[in-house]
Amino acid sequence: MRAKPIRTRTRRQLTIRAALAALTAFLTAAAVVLATQSPASALTVSGTPSPVTGNATHFDGLGQPYGGCGMPQSNLETQNFIALNVFNTPGDYSAHTRPVPASQSSIMGMWDNGLNCDRWVKVSIGDYCTGTNDGAQNEPFCRNGSWVSDNLNGATLDMIVADSCADSNAWCRDDPYHIDLNTNSLGNFVLGGSPVGSALLNKWNNRQVTWQFEQAPNYTGDINIGFLQGAQVWWPAISVSHLPNGVHGIQYLQNGTWTSATMDSDMGQAYIIGATAAGGSQFQIKLTDSSDQPLFGGRIYTFSLPSSCGSQCSAPYTQVTYTTSAGTGPSASPSTSSSASSSPSPSPSSSPSSSPSSSPSASPSQSSGSGAKCSVTSSVTSSWGSGYQLAFTVTDSGTSAISNWAVKFGLTGSQTIASSWNATVTQSGQNVSATSVSYNGSLSPGGNTSWGMVINGSNQPLTGLSCTAH
């Protein structure tokens, strides 16, 4: 039998094949980058009828005193928790308004303006990336490598939604189903009946996960209710937790009428309620779950502002006891603050004795160089006998984007800060400083963000109001 000749490739053939391979690789990478820069298409943010797959990162824990949902980490029903993306803006890493207004509903991420807070998800570990998977802007995921399965695929864990991700990286903007996991939870994933321990953390590289919303597993008991820091009869801010299927709204009874409560910004478990009589300390509420159904058939929860709070609650979270009674389901008009079809309030509600807002104060622009500048304005949005509420707007007034900002001002009397939101605020005597938080520090030229505080004491003009950009 005649032997078959051995086929060899000439240098030219090898060169052509190499060129074609390089061109194919380039076009593939370009297609991925272009895909991340394409206009966002609206997500179905209310649920996951089928499991979805995305990149997974991990983070050390919730901010202080609250995570994005309005609960302190120590008061969560589990330490296995995740953050969901606030925005769905492929290729757009600029700052956007929170909560997302109805006019921009197409950029809504799975966070859904907080409406998916305290919902449970079943998370399953997927493929590992052998290349670079760093979430860089305008770069494909797992570039210069591939997704491969390994012995950790299929490990699962039940987790709750407790935080939000609005960072300006590809994970939080380009990947609609990205989730951020609490680092300490990685060792709790179970495979073959046993926890994986340190194996996941040692081989992570922001691997893929598959996840889906679920009812709270093995649910027993009833909900938890607690007052937030600064809560008082004129600002009764509460947070609810240990929910069987999340929360889409709270109604409170006042003067015989059920009224929809206002969500505190987009912190989906925190709401500003009202007393059964204006200015009172007795409360009745009922909840609507994430399927827009009355929780436990419209069960009514009755409770009081704890005596331990005194004139206002000083602890980040003060849990209360309550009694329950049967209800017939919510009868209030739909909430005006908890979905993309409305404009949620980013601050506490005004007191019944609020006065007209004062003329706003404004600061000169300051910068740390390189064209980065910011300015800040303030205004009194409400006041009452023992305190008042301030709203601030920080604007990028320079020619380049800023990554964080800091505001300083002075008080003219013995006022003290009762509570604040959307900023990290510290007070030393009459001097007050506020810095941006993780989700509102990045601003584009002309962009702005809002934050606020409640102050105990008489309403006096601020001194030395200034803003510094970095």
Short mmCIF file of C-alpha atoms in Angstrom, two decimals:
data_model
loop_
_atom_site.label_atom_id
_atom_site.label_comp_id
_atom_site.label_asym_id
_atom_site.label_seq_id
_atom_site.Cartn_x
_atom_site.Cartn_y
_atom_site.Cartn_z
CA MET A 1 0.00 0.00 0.00
CA ARG A 2 1.28 3.37 -0.89
CA ALA A 3 1.88 5.68 2.02
CA LYS A 4 -0.03 8.99 2.12
CA PRO A 5 2.23 12.00 1.76
CA ILE A 6 2.65 14.24 4.79
CA ARG A 7 1.10 17.66 4.14
CA THR A 8 3.16 20.62 5.25
CA ARG A 9 2.19 24.28 5.43
CA THR A 10 4.29 26.85 3.62
CA ARG A 11 5.37 30.06 5.39
CA ARG A 12 2.85 31.96 3.28
CA GLN A 13 0.00 29.65 4.31
CA LEU A 14 0.95 30.00 7.95
CA THR A 15 1.10 33.78 7.59
CA ILE A 16 -2.36 33.91 5.98
CA ARG A 17 -3.86 31.62 8.61
CA ALA A 18 -2.31 33.66 11.41
CA ALA A 19 -3.62 36.86 9.87
CA LEU A 20 -7.12 35.42 9.57
CA ALA A 21 -7.01 34.21 13.17
CA ALA A 22 -5.87 37.63 14.36
CA LEU A 23 -8.61 39.34 12.32
CA THR A 24 -11.24 36.99 13.74
CA ALA A 25 -10.07 37.66 17.28
CA PHE A 26 -10.10 41.41 16.66
CA LEU A 27 -13.60 41.39 15.19
CA THR A 28 -14.88 39.27 18.06
CA ALA A 29 -13.41 41.63 20.65
CA ALA A 30 -14.71 44.65 18.75
CA ALA A 31 -18.18 43.15 18.60
CA VAL A 32 -18.18 42.66 22.36
CA VAL A 33 -17.06 46.24 22.97
CA LEU A 34 -19.66 47.60 20.55
CA ALA A 35 -22.31 45.52 22.25
CA THR A 36 -21.47 47.11 25.60
CA GLN A 37 -21.79 50.55 24.00
CA SER A 38 -25.16 49.92 22.37
CA PRO A 39 -28.22 51.72 23.74
CA ALA A 40 -29.78 50.10 26.77
CA SER A 41 -32.94 48.10 26.25
CA ALA A 42 -35.41 48.08 29.10
CA LEU A 43 -35.13 45.13 31.47
CA THR A 44 -37.93 43.22 33.10
CA VAL A 45 -36.83 44.37 36.53
CA SER A 46 -39.74 43.05 38.56
CA GLY A 47 -38.73 39.41 38.42
CA THR A 48 -36.79 36.55 36.85
CA PRO A 49 -39.28 34.03 35.42
CA SER A 50 -36.27 32.04 34.24
CA PRO A 51 -32.78 31.97 35.78
CA VAL A 52 -30.42 34.68 34.48
CA THR A 53 -26.63 34.64 34.20
CA GLY A 54 -24.14 37.42 34.85
CA ASN A 55 -20.75 38.27 36.24
CA ALA A 56 -20.37 38.24 40.03
CA THR A 57 -18.10 40.43 42.13
CA HIS A 58 -17.82 40.52 45.92
CA PHE A 59 -17.60 43.30 48.54
CA ASP A 60 -16.74 43.54 52.22
CA GLY A 61 -20.06 44.69 53.68
CA LEU A 62 -22.76 47.33 53.89
CA GLY A 63 -22.07 51.00 54.53
CA GLN A 64 -22.83 52.72 57.81
CA PRO A 65 -25.33 53.03 59.26
CA TYR A 66 -27.41 51.48 56.46
CA GLY A 67 -27.07 49.48 53.30
CA GLY A 68 -28.83 50.55 50.14
CA CYS A 69 -32.11 49.00 51.30
CA GLY A 70 -32.24 50.98 54.56
CA MET A 71 -31.23 48.26 57.02
CA PRO A 72 -28.09 48.03 59.18
CA GLN A 73 -26.04 44.94 58.34
CA SER A 74 -26.27 43.64 61.91
CA ASN A 75 -30.07 43.57 61.66
CA LEU A 76 -30.32 41.56 58.44
CA GLU A 77 -31.94 38.15 58.77
CA THR A 78 -28.90 36.58 57.08
CA GLN A 79 -25.35 37.66 56.33
CA ASN A 80 -25.60 36.03 52.90
CA PHE A 81 -26.59 39.10 50.90
CA ILE A 82 -26.08 40.70 47.49
CA ALA A 83 -26.26 44.05 45.72
CA LEU A 84 -28.13 44.60 42.44
CA ASN A 85 -27.32 47.07 39.66
CA VAL A 86 -29.09 50.43 39.92
CA PHE A 87 -28.63 51.32 36.25
CA ASN A 88 -28.66 49.49 32.92
CA THR A 89 -26.53 51.82 30.77
CA PRO A 90 -24.15 49.82 28.54
CA GLY A 91 -21.20 52.00 27.51
CA ASP A 92 -22.47 54.93 29.61
CA TYR A 93 -20.57 55.29 32.89
CA SER A 94 -21.74 58.78 33.84
CA ALA A 95 -23.77 59.72 36.90
CA HIS A 96 -27.56 59.47 36.75
CA THR A 97 -30.35 60.55 39.04
CA ARG A 98 -31.45 58.27 41.85
CA PRO A 99 -34.19 57.19 42.14
CA VAL A 100 -34.50 56.72 38.38
CA PRO A 101 -37.36 58.96 37.15
CA ALA A 102 -40.16 57.66 34.97
CA SER A 103 -38.80 59.57 31.98
CA GLN A 104 -35.63 57.44 32.13
CA SER A 105 -37.20 54.07 32.88
CA SER A 106 -35.21 52.48 30.04
CA ILE A 107 -32.02 52.75 32.13
CA MET A 108 -33.53 51.03 35.17
CA GLY A 109 -31.39 48.21 36.55
CA MET A 110 -32.51 45.15 38.47
CA TRP A 111 -32.41 47.25 41.65
CA ASP A 112 -35.78 48.64 40.41
CA ASN A 113 -35.54 51.80 42.54
CA GLY A 114 -35.32 49.63 45.64
CA LEU A 115 -38.41 47.56 44.90
CA ASN A 116 -36.40 44.33 44.92
CA CYS A 117 -35.00 44.93 48.40
CA ASP A 118 -35.17 42.04 50.89
CA ARG A 119 -36.20 39.61 48.15
CA TRP A 120 -34.52 36.23 48.24
CA VAL A 121 -32.48 34.87 45.34
CA LYS A 122 -31.12 31.40 44.63
CA VAL A 123 -27.54 31.83 43.39
CA SER A 124 -25.64 29.07 41.58
CA ILE A 125 -21.90 29.26 40.81
CA GLY A 126 -21.00 29.15 37.11
CA ASP A 127 -17.90 29.27 34.92
CA TYR A 128 -14.47 30.60 35.78
CA CYS A 129 -12.61 33.14 33.61
CA THR A 130 -9.07 32.24 32.52
CA GLY A 131 -8.36 35.75 31.21
CA THR A 132 -8.72 39.32 32.44
CA ASN A 133 -12.10 40.10 33.99
CA ASP A 134 -11.59 43.44 35.72
CA GLY A 135 -14.76 45.35 34.79
CA ALA A 136 -12.83 47.99 32.87
CA GLN A 137 -14.93 50.49 30.96
CA ASN A 138 -15.52 49.71 27.28
CA GLU A 139 -13.72 46.40 27.55
CA PRO A 140 -15.18 42.90 27.06
CA PHE A 141 -15.54 40.63 30.04
CA CYS A 142 -12.98 37.81 30.30
CA ARG A 143 -10.81 39.24 27.56
CA ASN A 144 -7.73 37.30 26.45
CA GLY A 145 -9.22 34.18 27.97
CA SER A 146 -12.32 32.02 28.05
CA TRP A 147 -15.04 30.82 30.38
CA VAL A 148 -14.43 27.31 31.67
CA SER A 149 -16.27 25.06 34.08
CA ASP A 150 -14.51 23.52 37.06
CA ASN A 151 -15.22 21.54 40.20
CA LEU A 152 -17.05 24.49 41.83
CA ASN A 153 -19.78 24.80 39.19
CA GLY A 154 -23.23 24.18 40.64
CA ALA A 155 -22.53 25.29 44.23
CA THR A 156 -25.64 27.12 45.48
CA LEU A 157 -26.71 29.52 48.21
CA ASP A 158 -29.91 31.34 49.18
CA MET A 159 -29.22 35.08 49.58
CA ILE A 160 -31.15 38.32 50.09
CA VAL A 161 -30.98 41.67 48.31
CA ALA A 162 -29.57 44.23 50.76
CA ASP A 163 -27.57 46.75 48.73
CA SER A 164 -27.17 48.49 45.38
CA CYS A 165 -24.38 48.92 42.84
CA ALA A 166 -24.16 52.17 40.87
CA ASP A 167 -20.40 52.26 40.35
CA SER A 168 -19.03 53.47 37.02
CA ASN A 169 -17.52 50.17 35.90
CA ALA A 170 -18.54 47.61 33.30
CA TRP A 171 -19.94 45.19 35.86
CA CYS A 172 -22.44 47.69 37.27
CA ARG A 173 -23.33 49.29 33.92
CA ASP A 174 -22.76 46.85 31.03
CA ASP A 175 -23.90 43.57 32.58
CA PRO A 176 -27.64 43.76 33.44
CA TYR A 177 -27.54 40.59 35.55
CA HIS A 178 -24.32 41.31 37.46
CA ILE A 179 -24.60 40.81 41.22
CA ASP A 180 -22.21 41.81 44.00
CA LEU A 181 -21.91 39.23 46.80
CA ASN A 182 -20.89 39.76 50.41
CA THR A 183 -17.34 38.37 50.62
CA ASN A 184 -18.00 36.40 53.80
CA SER A 185 -20.82 34.52 52.08
CA LEU A 186 -18.54 32.89 49.49
CA GLY A 187 -17.51 30.14 51.87
CA ASN A 188 -21.15 29.31 52.61
CA PHE A 189 -21.99 28.08 49.11
CA VAL A 190 -22.93 24.41 49.26
CA LEU A 191 -21.86 21.72 46.82
CA GLY A 192 -22.63 18.06 47.33
CA GLY A 193 -24.09 18.77 50.75
CA SER A 194 -21.02 20.55 52.15
CA PRO A 195 -19.85 24.21 52.24
CA VAL A 196 -17.08 25.00 49.76
CA GLY A 197 -15.09 26.94 52.38
CA SER A 198 -12.21 29.01 50.97
CA ALA A 199 -12.22 27.29 47.58
CA LEU A 200 -14.36 29.93 45.87
CA LEU A 201 -12.46 32.91 47.22
CA ASN A 202 -9.20 31.29 46.12
CA LYS A 203 -10.51 30.81 42.57
CA TRP A 204 -12.88 33.67 41.90
CA ASN A 205 -11.81 36.13 39.16
CA ASN A 206 -15.38 37.49 39.10
CA ARG A 207 -16.82 34.28 37.77
CA GLN A 208 -20.27 33.87 36.30
CA VAL A 209 -23.30 33.00 38.41
CA THR A 210 -26.86 32.07 37.56
CA TRP A 211 -29.59 33.43 39.81
CA GLN A 212 -33.34 33.76 40.20
CA PHE A 213 -35.75 35.40 42.66
CA GLU A 214 -37.51 33.03 45.04
CA GLN A 215 -39.85 33.07 48.01
CA ALA A 216 -38.10 33.22 51.37
CA PRO A 217 -36.98 29.62 52.02
CA ASN A 218 -38.54 27.90 55.06
CA TYR A 219 -40.25 31.13 56.13
CA THR A 220 -41.72 31.23 59.65
CA GLY A 221 -42.92 33.95 61.98
CA ASP A 222 -43.75 37.48 60.90
CA ILE A 223 -42.06 40.68 59.78
CA ASN A 224 -39.71 42.91 61.79
CA ILE A 225 -40.39 46.64 62.17
CA GLY A 226 -37.91 49.19 63.47
CA PHE A 227 -37.58 52.97 63.65
CA LEU A 228 -34.58 54.56 61.95
CA GLN A 229 -32.08 57.01 63.38
CA GLY A 230 -33.66 60.43 63.84
CA ALA A 231 -37.22 59.08 63.78
CA GLN A 232 -39.71 61.17 65.75
CA VAL A 233 -43.43 61.94 65.74
CA TRP A 234 -43.00 64.43 62.87
CA TRP A 235 -40.65 62.15 60.91
CA PRO A 236 -41.67 58.56 61.70
CA ALA A 237 -39.19 56.70 59.50
CA ILE A 238 -39.31 52.90 59.74
CA SER A 239 -37.67 49.96 58.06
CA VAL A 240 -39.28 46.55 57.59
CA SER A 241 -37.51 43.22 57.20
CA HIS A 242 -37.88 39.42 57.48
CA LEU A 243 -40.29 39.54 54.57
CA PRO A 244 -41.55 36.41 52.79
CA ASN A 245 -41.54 38.09 49.37
CA GLY A 246 -40.12 41.60 49.54
CA VAL A 247 -42.12 44.81 49.86
CA HIS A 248 -43.60 47.08 47.20
CA GLY A 249 -45.40 49.49 49.47
CA ILE A 250 -46.59 50.40 52.95
CA GLN A 251 -49.90 52.00 53.83
CA TYR A 252 -50.56 53.76 57.14
CA LEU A 253 -53.83 54.68 58.82
CA GLN A 254 -54.26 58.36 59.67
CA ASN A 255 -57.50 60.01 60.72
CA GLY A 256 -59.42 56.94 59.57
CA THR A 257 -57.94 56.89 56.04
CA TRP A 258 -55.32 54.51 54.62
CA THR A 259 -52.55 56.49 52.92
CA SER A 260 -49.57 55.27 50.88
CA ALA A 261 -46.27 55.92 52.63
CA THR A 262 -43.29 57.52 50.89
CA MET A 263 -40.19 55.42 50.33
CA ASP A 264 -37.04 57.04 51.74
CA SER A 265 -35.23 57.80 48.47
CA ASP A 266 -34.68 54.37 46.85
CA MET A 267 -34.00 52.52 50.10
CA GLY A 268 -36.66 49.93 49.43
CA GLN A 269 -37.27 48.76 53.01
CA ALA A 270 -37.43 52.26 54.54
CA TYR A 271 -40.61 54.31 54.48
CA ILE A 272 -41.88 57.53 56.06
CA ILE A 273 -45.23 56.70 57.65
CA GLY A 274 -47.76 58.72 59.63
CA ALA A 275 -49.41 58.28 63.01
CA THR A 276 -53.08 57.39 63.49
CA ALA A 277 -53.48 61.05 64.51
CA ALA A 278 -51.14 63.75 63.17
CA GLY A 279 -48.23 64.29 65.54
CA GLY A 280 -49.09 61.21 67.60
CA SER A 281 -46.94 58.23 68.55
CA GLN A 282 -49.37 55.39 67.70
CA PHE A 283 -49.12 53.74 64.28
CA GLN A 284 -50.99 51.22 62.13
CA ILE A 285 -49.59 49.91 58.86
CA LYS A 286 -50.12 47.17 56.29
CA LEU A 287 -47.84 46.04 53.47
CA THR A 288 -47.93 45.05 49.82
CA ASP A 289 -45.39 42.42 48.72
CA SER A 290 -43.29 42.24 45.55
CA SER A 291 -46.14 40.58 43.65
CA ASP A 292 -48.31 43.60 44.55
CA GLN A 293 -50.49 41.49 46.81
CA PRO A 294 -51.57 42.39 50.36
CA LEU A 295 -49.11 40.79 52.78
CA PHE A 296 -50.82 38.05 54.80
CA GLY A 297 -54.21 39.08 53.44
CA GLY A 298 -53.80 42.73 54.45
CA ARG A 299 -52.70 42.05 58.04
CA ILE A 300 -52.61 45.24 60.13
CA TYR A 301 -49.64 45.95 62.42
CA THR A 302 -50.16 48.28 65.40
CA PHE A 303 -47.21 49.74 67.34
CA SER A 304 -45.88 52.85 69.09
CA LEU A 305 -42.77 55.00 68.99
CA PRO A 306 -40.66 53.35 71.72
CA SER A 307 -40.23 55.30 74.95
CA SER A 308 -36.52 54.50 74.73
CA CYS A 309 -36.30 56.87 71.77
CA GLY A 310 -37.33 59.87 73.83
CA SER A 311 -38.00 62.81 71.53
CA GLN A 312 -36.29 60.94 68.68
CA CYS A 313 -34.47 57.66 68.05
CA SER A 314 -30.69 57.89 68.29
CA ALA A 315 -29.77 54.31 67.36
CA PRO A 316 -29.52 53.38 63.67
CA TYR A 317 -32.36 50.89 64.16
CA THR A 318 -34.76 50.48 67.09
CA GLN A 319 -36.93 47.39 66.70
CA VAL A 320 -40.48 47.56 68.04
CA THR A 321 -43.04 45.05 69.23
CA TYR A 322 -46.50 45.10 67.70
CA THR A 323 -49.91 43.53 67.70
CA THR A 324 -51.71 42.31 64.59
CA SER A 325 -55.26 42.18 63.37
CA ALA A 326 -56.94 40.89 60.24
CA GLY A 327 -57.30 43.23 57.31
CA THR A 328 -59.02 43.34 53.95
CA GLY A 329 -56.05 44.40 51.85
CA PRO A 330 -54.72 47.87 51.05
CA SER A 331 -57.28 50.45 49.99
CA ALA A 332 -54.97 53.44 49.59
CA SER A 333 -54.17 54.95 46.25
CA PRO A 334 -50.99 53.62 44.62
CA SER A 335 -47.79 54.89 46.19
CA THR A 336 -46.29 57.93 44.50
CA SER A 337 -42.74 57.08 45.45
CA SER A 338 -41.77 53.48 44.91
CA SER A 339 -41.52 52.73 41.21
CA ALA A 340 -40.18 54.02 37.94
CA SER A 341 -43.64 55.30 37.05
CA SER A 342 -43.29 58.01 39.70
CA SER A 343 -40.70 60.28 41.26
CA PRO A 344 -39.72 58.95 44.68
CA SER A 345 -38.84 61.48 47.36
CA PRO A 346 -35.15 61.45 48.30
CA SER A 347 -35.76 62.93 51.72
CA PRO A 348 -38.00 62.70 54.78
CA SER A 349 -41.50 64.06 54.46
CA SER A 350 -42.29 67.51 55.77
CA SER A 351 -43.87 67.97 59.16
CA PRO A 352 -47.51 69.09 59.33
CA SER A 353 -46.34 72.50 60.59
CA SER A 354 -43.84 73.08 57.81
CA SER A 355 -43.13 76.61 56.74
CA PRO A 356 -42.30 77.86 53.24
CA SER A 357 -38.77 77.08 52.09
CA SER A 358 -36.25 79.83 52.69
CA SER A 359 -34.17 81.35 49.96
CA PRO A 360 -31.44 78.89 48.99
CA SER A 361 -27.83 79.41 49.99
CA ALA A 362 -25.11 78.84 47.41
CA SER A 363 -21.39 78.17 47.59
CA PRO A 364 -18.54 79.24 45.33
CA SER A 365 -16.99 76.52 43.19
CA GLN A 366 -13.82 74.91 44.52
CA SER A 367 -11.56 72.36 42.93
CA SER A 368 -8.57 70.14 43.51
CA GLY A 369 -7.15 70.96 40.08
CA SER A 370 -7.45 69.48 36.56
CA GLY A 371 -10.73 71.30 35.88
CA ALA A 372 -12.63 69.45 38.61
CA LYS A 373 -15.02 71.82 40.39
CA CYS A 374 -18.25 71.58 42.31
CA SER A 375 -20.77 73.95 43.83
CA VAL A 376 -23.50 73.39 46.40
CA THR A 377 -26.80 75.05 47.22
CA SER A 378 -28.97 74.56 50.29
CA SER A 379 -32.56 75.35 51.18
CA VAL A 380 -34.88 74.80 54.12
CA THR A 381 -37.67 72.51 52.94
CA SER A 382 -39.62 72.39 56.22
CA SER A 383 -39.40 73.52 59.83
CA TRP A 384 -41.22 72.98 63.11
CA GLY A 385 -40.86 74.05 66.69
CA SER A 386 -37.85 71.91 67.57
CA GLY A 387 -36.06 71.52 64.26
CA TYR A 388 -35.94 71.88 60.52
CA GLN A 389 -35.02 70.01 57.35
CA LEU A 390 -32.34 71.03 54.84
CA ALA A 391 -31.94 69.94 51.22
CA PHE A 392 -28.61 70.26 49.39
CA THR A 393 -27.77 70.01 45.69
CA VAL A 394 -24.16 69.40 44.62
CA THR A 395 -23.33 70.26 40.99
CA ASP A 396 -20.24 69.49 38.90
CA SER A 397 -19.49 73.09 37.87
CA GLY A 398 -16.19 72.34 36.16
CA THR A 399 -15.10 71.10 32.77
CA SER A 400 -14.22 67.53 33.78
CA ALA A 401 -15.96 64.70 35.62
CA ILE A 402 -15.48 64.32 39.36
CA SER A 403 -15.29 61.06 41.31
CA ASN A 404 -16.28 62.36 44.75
CA TRP A 405 -17.13 65.59 46.54
CA ALA A 406 -16.99 67.10 50.02
CA VAL A 407 -19.19 69.84 51.48
CA LYS A 408 -18.42 71.95 54.56
CA PHE A 409 -20.41 74.57 56.44
CA GLY A 410 -20.92 76.00 59.89
CA LEU A 411 -23.92 76.21 62.20
CA THR A 412 -24.47 79.45 64.11
CA GLY A 413 -25.97 78.07 67.31
CA SER A 414 -26.20 74.88 69.34
CA GLN A 415 -27.97 72.89 66.63
CA THR A 416 -27.30 69.17 66.28
CA ILE A 417 -27.81 66.87 63.31
CA ALA A 418 -30.60 64.35 63.90
CA SER A 419 -30.31 62.37 60.67
CA SER A 420 -29.03 62.60 57.11
CA TRP A 421 -29.36 60.75 53.83
CA ASN A 422 -27.38 60.31 50.60
CA ALA A 423 -24.15 61.59 52.25
CA THR A 424 -21.74 60.69 55.05
CA VAL A 425 -22.13 63.53 57.54
CA THR A 426 -20.04 64.37 60.62
CA GLN A 427 -20.39 67.22 63.11
CA SER A 428 -17.72 68.69 65.40
CA GLY A 429 -19.14 71.52 67.44
CA GLN A 430 -20.56 74.01 64.96
CA ASN A 431 -18.55 72.61 62.05
CA VAL A 432 -20.25 70.14 59.69
CA SER A 433 -18.70 68.14 56.86
CA ALA A 434 -20.41 65.85 54.37
CA THR A 435 -18.88 63.58 51.76
CA SER A 436 -20.34 61.65 48.86
CA VAL A 437 -21.33 58.02 49.24
CA SER A 438 -20.57 55.16 46.85
CA TYR A 439 -23.45 55.83 44.46
CA ASN A 440 -23.46 59.65 44.08
CA GLY A 441 -19.83 60.77 44.04
CA SER A 442 -19.33 60.49 40.28
CA LEU A 443 -20.71 63.49 38.39
CA SER A 444 -20.33 64.67 34.81
CA PRO A 445 -19.93 68.38 34.01
CA GLY A 446 -23.31 69.99 34.69
CA GLY A 447 -24.59 66.93 36.52
CA ASN A 448 -25.91 67.12 40.06
CA THR A 449 -27.02 65.03 43.01
CA SER A 450 -29.11 65.76 46.10
CA TRP A 451 -28.79 64.94 49.78
CA GLY A 452 -30.24 66.24 53.00
CA MET A 453 -30.51 66.25 56.77
CA VAL A 454 -32.80 66.95 59.71
CA ILE A 455 -31.41 69.35 62.33
CA ASN A 456 -32.49 69.81 65.92
CA GLY A 457 -32.64 73.44 67.00
CA SER A 458 -33.65 76.80 65.62
CA ASN A 459 -33.47 77.56 61.93
CA GLN A 460 -30.41 79.77 61.33
CA PRO A 461 -28.50 80.56 58.12
CA LEU A 462 -25.48 78.38 57.37
CA THR A 463 -22.01 79.91 57.29
CA GLY A 464 -19.08 79.13 55.02
CA LEU A 465 -20.95 76.75 52.73
CA SER A 466 -18.42 75.28 50.29
CA CYS A 467 -17.86 72.30 48.01
CA THR A 468 -14.57 70.65 47.03
CA ALA A 469 -14.30 68.20 44.12
CA HIS A 470 -11.81 65.38 43.69
#
